[in-house]
Coordinates of C-alpha atoms in Angstrom, one line a residue:
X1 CA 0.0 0.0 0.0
X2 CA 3.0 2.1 0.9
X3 CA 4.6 2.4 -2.4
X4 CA 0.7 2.9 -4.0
X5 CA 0.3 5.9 -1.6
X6 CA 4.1 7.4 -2.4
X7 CA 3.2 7.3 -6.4
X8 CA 0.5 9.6 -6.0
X9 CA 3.2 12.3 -4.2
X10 CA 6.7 11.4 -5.4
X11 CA 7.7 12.4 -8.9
X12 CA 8.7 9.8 -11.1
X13 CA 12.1 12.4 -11.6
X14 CA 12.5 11.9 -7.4
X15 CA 11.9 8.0 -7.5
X16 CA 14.9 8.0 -10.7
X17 CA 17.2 10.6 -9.3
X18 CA 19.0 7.8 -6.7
X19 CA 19.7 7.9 -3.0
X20 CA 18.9 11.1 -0.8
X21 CA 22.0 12.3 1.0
X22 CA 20.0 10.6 3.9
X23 CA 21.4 7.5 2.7
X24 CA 25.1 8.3 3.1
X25 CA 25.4 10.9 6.2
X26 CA 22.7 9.4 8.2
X27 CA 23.1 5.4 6.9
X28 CA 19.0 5.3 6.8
X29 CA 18.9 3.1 3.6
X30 CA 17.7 -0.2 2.6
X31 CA 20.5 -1.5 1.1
X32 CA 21.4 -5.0 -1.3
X33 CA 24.3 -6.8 -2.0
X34 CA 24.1 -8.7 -5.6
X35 CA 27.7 -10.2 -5.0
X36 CA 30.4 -9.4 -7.2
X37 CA 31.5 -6.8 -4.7
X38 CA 28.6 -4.0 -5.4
X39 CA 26.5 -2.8 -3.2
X40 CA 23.1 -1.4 -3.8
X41 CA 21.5 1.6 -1.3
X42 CA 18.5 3.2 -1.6
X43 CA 16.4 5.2 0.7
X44 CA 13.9 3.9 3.2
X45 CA 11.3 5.0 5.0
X46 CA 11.6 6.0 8.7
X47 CA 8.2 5.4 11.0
X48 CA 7.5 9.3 11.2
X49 CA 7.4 9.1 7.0
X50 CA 5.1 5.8 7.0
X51 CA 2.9 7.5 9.4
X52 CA 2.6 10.7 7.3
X53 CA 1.9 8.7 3.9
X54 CA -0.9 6.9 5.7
X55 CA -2.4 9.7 7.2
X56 CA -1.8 8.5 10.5
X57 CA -3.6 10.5 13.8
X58 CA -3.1 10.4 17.2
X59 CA -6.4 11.3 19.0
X60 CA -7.9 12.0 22.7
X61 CA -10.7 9.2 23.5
X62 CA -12.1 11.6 26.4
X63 CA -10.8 9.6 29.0
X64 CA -7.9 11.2 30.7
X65 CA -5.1 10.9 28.2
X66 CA -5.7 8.3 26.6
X67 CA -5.3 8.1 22.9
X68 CA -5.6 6.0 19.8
X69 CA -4.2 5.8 16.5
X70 CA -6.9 6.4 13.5
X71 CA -5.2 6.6 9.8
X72 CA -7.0 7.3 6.5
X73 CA -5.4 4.8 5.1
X74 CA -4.3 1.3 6.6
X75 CA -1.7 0.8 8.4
X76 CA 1.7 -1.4 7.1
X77 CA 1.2 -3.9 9.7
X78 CA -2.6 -4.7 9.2
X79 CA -2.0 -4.6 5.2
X80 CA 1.0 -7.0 5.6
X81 CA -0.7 -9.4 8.2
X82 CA -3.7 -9.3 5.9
X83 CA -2.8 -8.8 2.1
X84 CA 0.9 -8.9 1.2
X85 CA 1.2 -11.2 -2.2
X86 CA 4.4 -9.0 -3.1
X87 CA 3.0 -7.6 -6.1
X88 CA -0.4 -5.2 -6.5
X89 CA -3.3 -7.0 -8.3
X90 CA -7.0 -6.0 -9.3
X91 CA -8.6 -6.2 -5.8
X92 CA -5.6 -3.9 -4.3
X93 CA -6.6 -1.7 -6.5
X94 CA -10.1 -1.5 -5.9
X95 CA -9.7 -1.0 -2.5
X96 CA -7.7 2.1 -3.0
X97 CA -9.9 3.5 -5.3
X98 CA -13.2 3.1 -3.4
X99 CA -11.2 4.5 -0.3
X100 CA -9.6 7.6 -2.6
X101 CA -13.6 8.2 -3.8
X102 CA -14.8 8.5 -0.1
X103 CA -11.9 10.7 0.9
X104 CA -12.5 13.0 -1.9
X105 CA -16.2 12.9 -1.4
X106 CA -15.9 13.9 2.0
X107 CA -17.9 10.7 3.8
X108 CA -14.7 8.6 4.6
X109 CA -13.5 9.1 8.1
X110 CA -10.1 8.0 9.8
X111 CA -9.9 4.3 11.0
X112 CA -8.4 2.2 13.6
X113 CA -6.1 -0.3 13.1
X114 CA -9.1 -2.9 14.0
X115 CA -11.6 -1.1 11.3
X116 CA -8.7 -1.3 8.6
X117 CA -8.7 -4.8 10.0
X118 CA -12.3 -5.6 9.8
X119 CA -12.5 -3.7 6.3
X120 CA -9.7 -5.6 4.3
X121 CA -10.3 -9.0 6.0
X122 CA -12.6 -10.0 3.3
X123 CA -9.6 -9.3 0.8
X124 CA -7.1 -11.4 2.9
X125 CA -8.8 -14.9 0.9
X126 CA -6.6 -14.0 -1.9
X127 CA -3.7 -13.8 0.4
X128 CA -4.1 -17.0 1.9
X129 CA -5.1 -19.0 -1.0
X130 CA -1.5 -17.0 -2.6
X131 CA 0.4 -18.7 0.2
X132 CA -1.6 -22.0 -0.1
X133 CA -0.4 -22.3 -3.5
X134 CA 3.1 -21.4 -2.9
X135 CA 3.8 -23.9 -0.2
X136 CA 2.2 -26.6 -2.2
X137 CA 4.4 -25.8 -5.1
X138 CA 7.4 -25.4 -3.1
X139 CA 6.6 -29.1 -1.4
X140 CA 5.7 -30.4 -5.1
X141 CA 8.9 -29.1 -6.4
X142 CA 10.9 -30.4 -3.2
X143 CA 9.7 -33.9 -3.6
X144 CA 10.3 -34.1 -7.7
X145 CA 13.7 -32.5 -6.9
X146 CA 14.4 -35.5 -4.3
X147 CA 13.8 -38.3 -7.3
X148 CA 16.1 -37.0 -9.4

């Protein structure tokens, strides 16, 4: 969801133009090693920047000062828990655009992490039935690999 959200913000000349000088004086990166001695970096989000792309709040429930988190969009732990496949398919996109028409329309309101939750469960079949397939390849696979 993170990377859907950044798209509608970032410039595609940002995305292209490399690492931020984050990335060297401050070592936040994300970085990959391909072997033959190279070394990939990039930038990576910190907590403060996820929160902002998600439209994260932090409000007063009226009792004492107590508070909990509402977001416009869901959080990254409730979309990984519930819909990471590692790529973005139909229903993904759906979702986002039926939540981006009830923002703009004004009747969309902030959610909890448990709303977000409740509200992309549904979507969390195609998840499971990813991961279904995958460990009975990988299995499959494993036991034709053993005969040979």
């Amino acid at each position: 969801m993170l990377w859907r959200l950044a798209i509608g913000t970032a410039s595609f000349h940002n995305v292209l133009s490399g690492p931020s000088t984050a990335v060297t004086l401050r070592h936040q990166c994300m970085s990959l090693n391909p072997g033959d001695k190279l070394m990939w970096c990039d930038d990576s989000l910190d907590q403060s920047e996820i929160d902002i792309l998600c439209g994260v709040y932090y409000v007063f429930t009226g009792q004492s000062s107590q508070q909990v988190t509402k977001s416009w969009w869901p959080p990254v732990q409730v979309w990984e828990n519930n819909m990471r496949l590692g790529f973005w398919n139909e229903e993904y996109e759906s979702l986002f655009a039926t939540r981006l028409r009830e923002i703009r329309s004004g009747t969309a309101v902030p959610l909890t992490s448990e709303q977000w939750r409740k509200r992309i469960r549904p979507f969390a079949v195609v998840r499971r039935a990813f991961d279904n397939t995958s460990k009975s390849a990988n299995i499959l696979l494993h036991s034709l690999s053993n005969g040979l």
